[in-house]
Amino acid sequence: MKQFFSALLTIATLVYGAYALYNNYNVVRYDQKFDDAEELYDKGDFEGAVKIYTEAIEYNKGTKQIDYAVYNNRGNAYAAMGKYMAAIDDYNQALQYFQEDGIGRNKKSSIYNNLGVCYQELGNYTKAEEYFAKAK
């Protein structure tokens, strides 16, 4: 019986170690993807940036590792391409993660401003004003 529990403990330790390595690998991959996407965005390759931001999201989907910035930045890339509805979806996702993380007011204001700009570009001035007011 003692050998059984010893073997069980060894297996549990190995499984936990493998999980920790996998989780760390995903965090590193997420960070690298995020950086790669930002570089593409800065070069004006908005489609490429969207693709890589999406990959970053997929790496950590279902975990708490995703932060608001990846959705906000992907939204910025969509907006730069004139895909305002996709940008709005991402900005709303950013707000969901933002509220969970409790990050500073000025960053949240930036997301509201981004939403206002999209609605303004779509000609929905009432909705745009609503978000610009929230951004203040």
CSV table of C-alpha atoms in Angstrom, one decimal:
chain,number,residue,atom,x,y,z
A,1,MET,CA,0.0,0.0,0.0
A,2,LYS,CA,2.9,2.3,0.9
A,3,GLN,CA,4.4,1.7,-2.6
A,4,PHE,CA,1.1,2.5,-4.2
A,5,PHE,CA,0.8,5.9,-2.5
A,6,SER,CA,4.4,6.7,-3.3
A,7,ALA,CA,3.9,5.9,-7.0
A,8,LEU,CA,0.7,7.9,-7.0
A,9,LEU,CA,2.5,10.9,-5.5
A,10,THR,CA,5.3,10.6,-8.1
A,11,ILE,CA,2.7,10.6,-10.9
A,12,ALA,CA,0.9,13.6,-9.4
A,13,THR,CA,4.2,15.5,-9.2
A,14,LEU,CA,5.1,14.6,-12.8
A,15,VAL,CA,1.6,15.7,-14.0
A,16,TYR,CA,1.8,18.9,-12.1
A,17,GLY,CA,5.3,19.6,-13.4
A,18,ALA,CA,4.2,19.0,-17.0
A,19,TYR,CA,1.2,21.3,-16.5
A,20,ALA,CA,3.4,24.0,-15.1
A,21,LEU,CA,5.8,23.8,-18.1
A,22,TYR,CA,2.9,23.8,-20.6
A,23,ASN,CA,1.3,26.8,-18.9
A,24,ASN,CA,4.6,28.7,-18.9
A,25,TYR,CA,5.1,27.8,-22.5
A,26,ASN,CA,1.7,29.3,-23.4
A,27,VAL,CA,2.5,32.5,-21.5
A,28,VAL,CA,5.8,32.9,-23.3
A,29,ARG,CA,4.1,32.1,-26.7
A,30,TYR,CA,1.3,34.6,-25.9
A,31,ASP,CA,3.8,37.3,-25.1
A,32,GLN,CA,5.8,36.6,-28.2
A,33,LYS,CA,2.7,36.6,-30.4
A,34,PHE,CA,1.5,39.9,-28.8
A,35,ASP,CA,4.9,41.5,-29.5
A,36,ASP,CA,4.9,40.2,-33.1
A,37,ALA,CA,1.4,41.6,-33.7
A,38,GLU,CA,2.4,45.0,-32.3
A,39,GLU,CA,5.4,45.1,-34.7
A,40,LEU,CA,3.2,44.3,-37.7
A,41,TYR,CA,0.7,46.9,-36.6
A,42,ASP,CA,3.4,49.5,-36.3
A,43,LYS,CA,4.5,48.7,-39.8
A,44,GLY,CA,1.0,49.2,-41.1
A,45,ASP,CA,0.3,45.4,-41.7
A,46,PHE,CA,-3.1,45.5,-40.0
A,47,GLU,CA,-4.3,42.2,-41.5
A,48,GLY,CA,-1.1,40.4,-40.4
A,49,ALA,CA,-1.5,42.0,-36.9
A,50,VAL,CA,-5.1,40.8,-36.7
A,51,LYS,CA,-4.0,37.2,-37.6
A,52,ILE,CA,-1.2,37.2,-34.9
A,53,TYR,CA,-3.4,38.8,-32.2
A,54,THR,CA,-6.0,36.1,-32.9
A,55,GLU,CA,-3.3,33.5,-32.5
A,56,ALA,CA,-2.3,35.0,-29.2
A,57,ILE,CA,-5.9,34.9,-28.0
A,58,GLU,CA,-6.1,31.2,-29.1
A,59,TYR,CA,-3.0,30.3,-27.1
A,60,ASN,CA,-4.6,31.4,-23.8
A,61,LYS,CA,-8.3,31.0,-24.5
A,62,GLY,CA,-10.1,29.9,-21.4
A,63,THR,CA,-7.4,31.1,-19.1
A,64,LYS,CA,-6.9,34.3,-17.1
A,65,GLN,CA,-3.7,35.0,-19.0
A,66,ILE,CA,-5.5,37.1,-21.7
A,67,ASP,CA,-5.7,40.7,-20.8
A,68,TYR,CA,-7.7,43.6,-22.3
A,69,ALA,CA,-4.8,44.9,-24.4
A,70,VAL,CA,-4.8,42.1,-27.0
A,71,TYR,CA,-8.5,42.7,-27.7
A,72,ASN,CA,-8.1,46.5,-27.7
A,73,ASN,CA,-5.1,46.3,-30.0
A,74,ARG,CA,-6.8,43.8,-32.4
A,75,GLY,CA,-9.8,46.2,-32.4
A,76,ASN,CA,-7.4,49.0,-33.3
A,77,ALA,CA,-6.2,47.0,-36.3
A,78,TYR,CA,-9.7,46.2,-37.4
A,79,ALA,CA,-10.6,49.9,-37.1
A,80,ALA,CA,-7.5,50.9,-39.2
A,81,MET,CA,-8.9,48.6,-41.9
A,82,GLY,CA,-12.4,50.1,-41.7
A,83,LYS,CA,-13.9,47.0,-40.1
A,84,TYR,CA,-15.7,48.9,-37.4
A,85,MET,CA,-18.1,46.2,-36.3
A,86,ALA,CA,-15.3,43.8,-35.7
A,87,ALA,CA,-13.4,46.5,-33.8
A,88,ILE,CA,-16.5,47.2,-31.7
A,89,ASP,CA,-16.7,43.5,-30.8
A,90,ASP,CA,-13.1,43.5,-29.7
A,91,TYR,CA,-13.4,46.7,-27.7
A,92,ASN,CA,-16.4,45.2,-25.9
A,93,GLN,CA,-14.3,42.0,-25.2
A,94,ALA,CA,-11.5,44.3,-23.9
A,95,LEU,CA,-14.0,45.9,-21.5
A,96,GLN,CA,-15.0,42.5,-20.2
A,97,TYR,CA,-11.4,41.5,-19.4
A,98,PHE,CA,-10.6,45.0,-18.2
A,99,GLN,CA,-13.4,44.9,-15.6
A,100,GLU,CA,-12.1,41.6,-14.3
A,101,ASP,CA,-8.6,42.9,-14.0
A,102,GLY,CA,-9.5,46.3,-12.5
A,103,ILE,CA,-6.9,48.3,-14.4
A,104,GLY,CA,-6.7,52.1,-14.3
A,105,ARG,CA,-9.4,54.5,-15.4
A,106,ASN,CA,-7.4,56.2,-18.2
A,107,LYS,CA,-7.0,52.9,-20.0
A,108,LYS,CA,-10.7,52.2,-19.7
A,109,SER,CA,-11.4,55.7,-21.0
A,110,SER,CA,-9.2,54.8,-24.1
A,111,ILE,CA,-11.4,51.8,-24.8
A,112,TYR,CA,-14.6,53.9,-24.6
A,113,ASN,CA,-13.0,56.5,-26.9
A,114,ASN,CA,-12.2,53.8,-29.4
A,115,LEU,CA,-15.8,52.7,-29.3
A,116,GLY,CA,-17.0,56.2,-29.8
A,117,VAL,CA,-14.7,56.6,-32.9
A,118,CYS,CA,-16.1,53.4,-34.4
A,119,TYR,CA,-19.7,54.4,-33.9
A,120,GLN,CA,-18.9,57.9,-35.3
A,121,GLU,CA,-17.4,56.3,-38.4
A,122,LEU,CA,-20.5,54.2,-38.8
A,123,GLY,CA,-22.7,57.3,-38.6
A,124,ASN,CA,-24.3,56.4,-35.3
A,125,TYR,CA,-23.6,59.7,-33.6
A,126,THR,CA,-25.9,59.1,-30.7
A,127,LYS,CA,-24.0,55.9,-29.7
A,128,ALA,CA,-20.7,57.7,-30.4
A,129,GLU,CA,-21.6,60.5,-28.0
A,130,GLU,CA,-22.6,58.0,-25.4
A,131,TYR,CA,-19.1,56.4,-25.5
A,132,PHE,CA,-17.3,59.7,-25.7
A,133,ALA,CA,-19.1,60.8,-22.5
A,134,LYS,CA,-18.0,57.6,-20.8
A,135,ALA,CA,-14.4,58.3,-21.9
A,136,LYS,CA,-14.3,61.6,-20.0
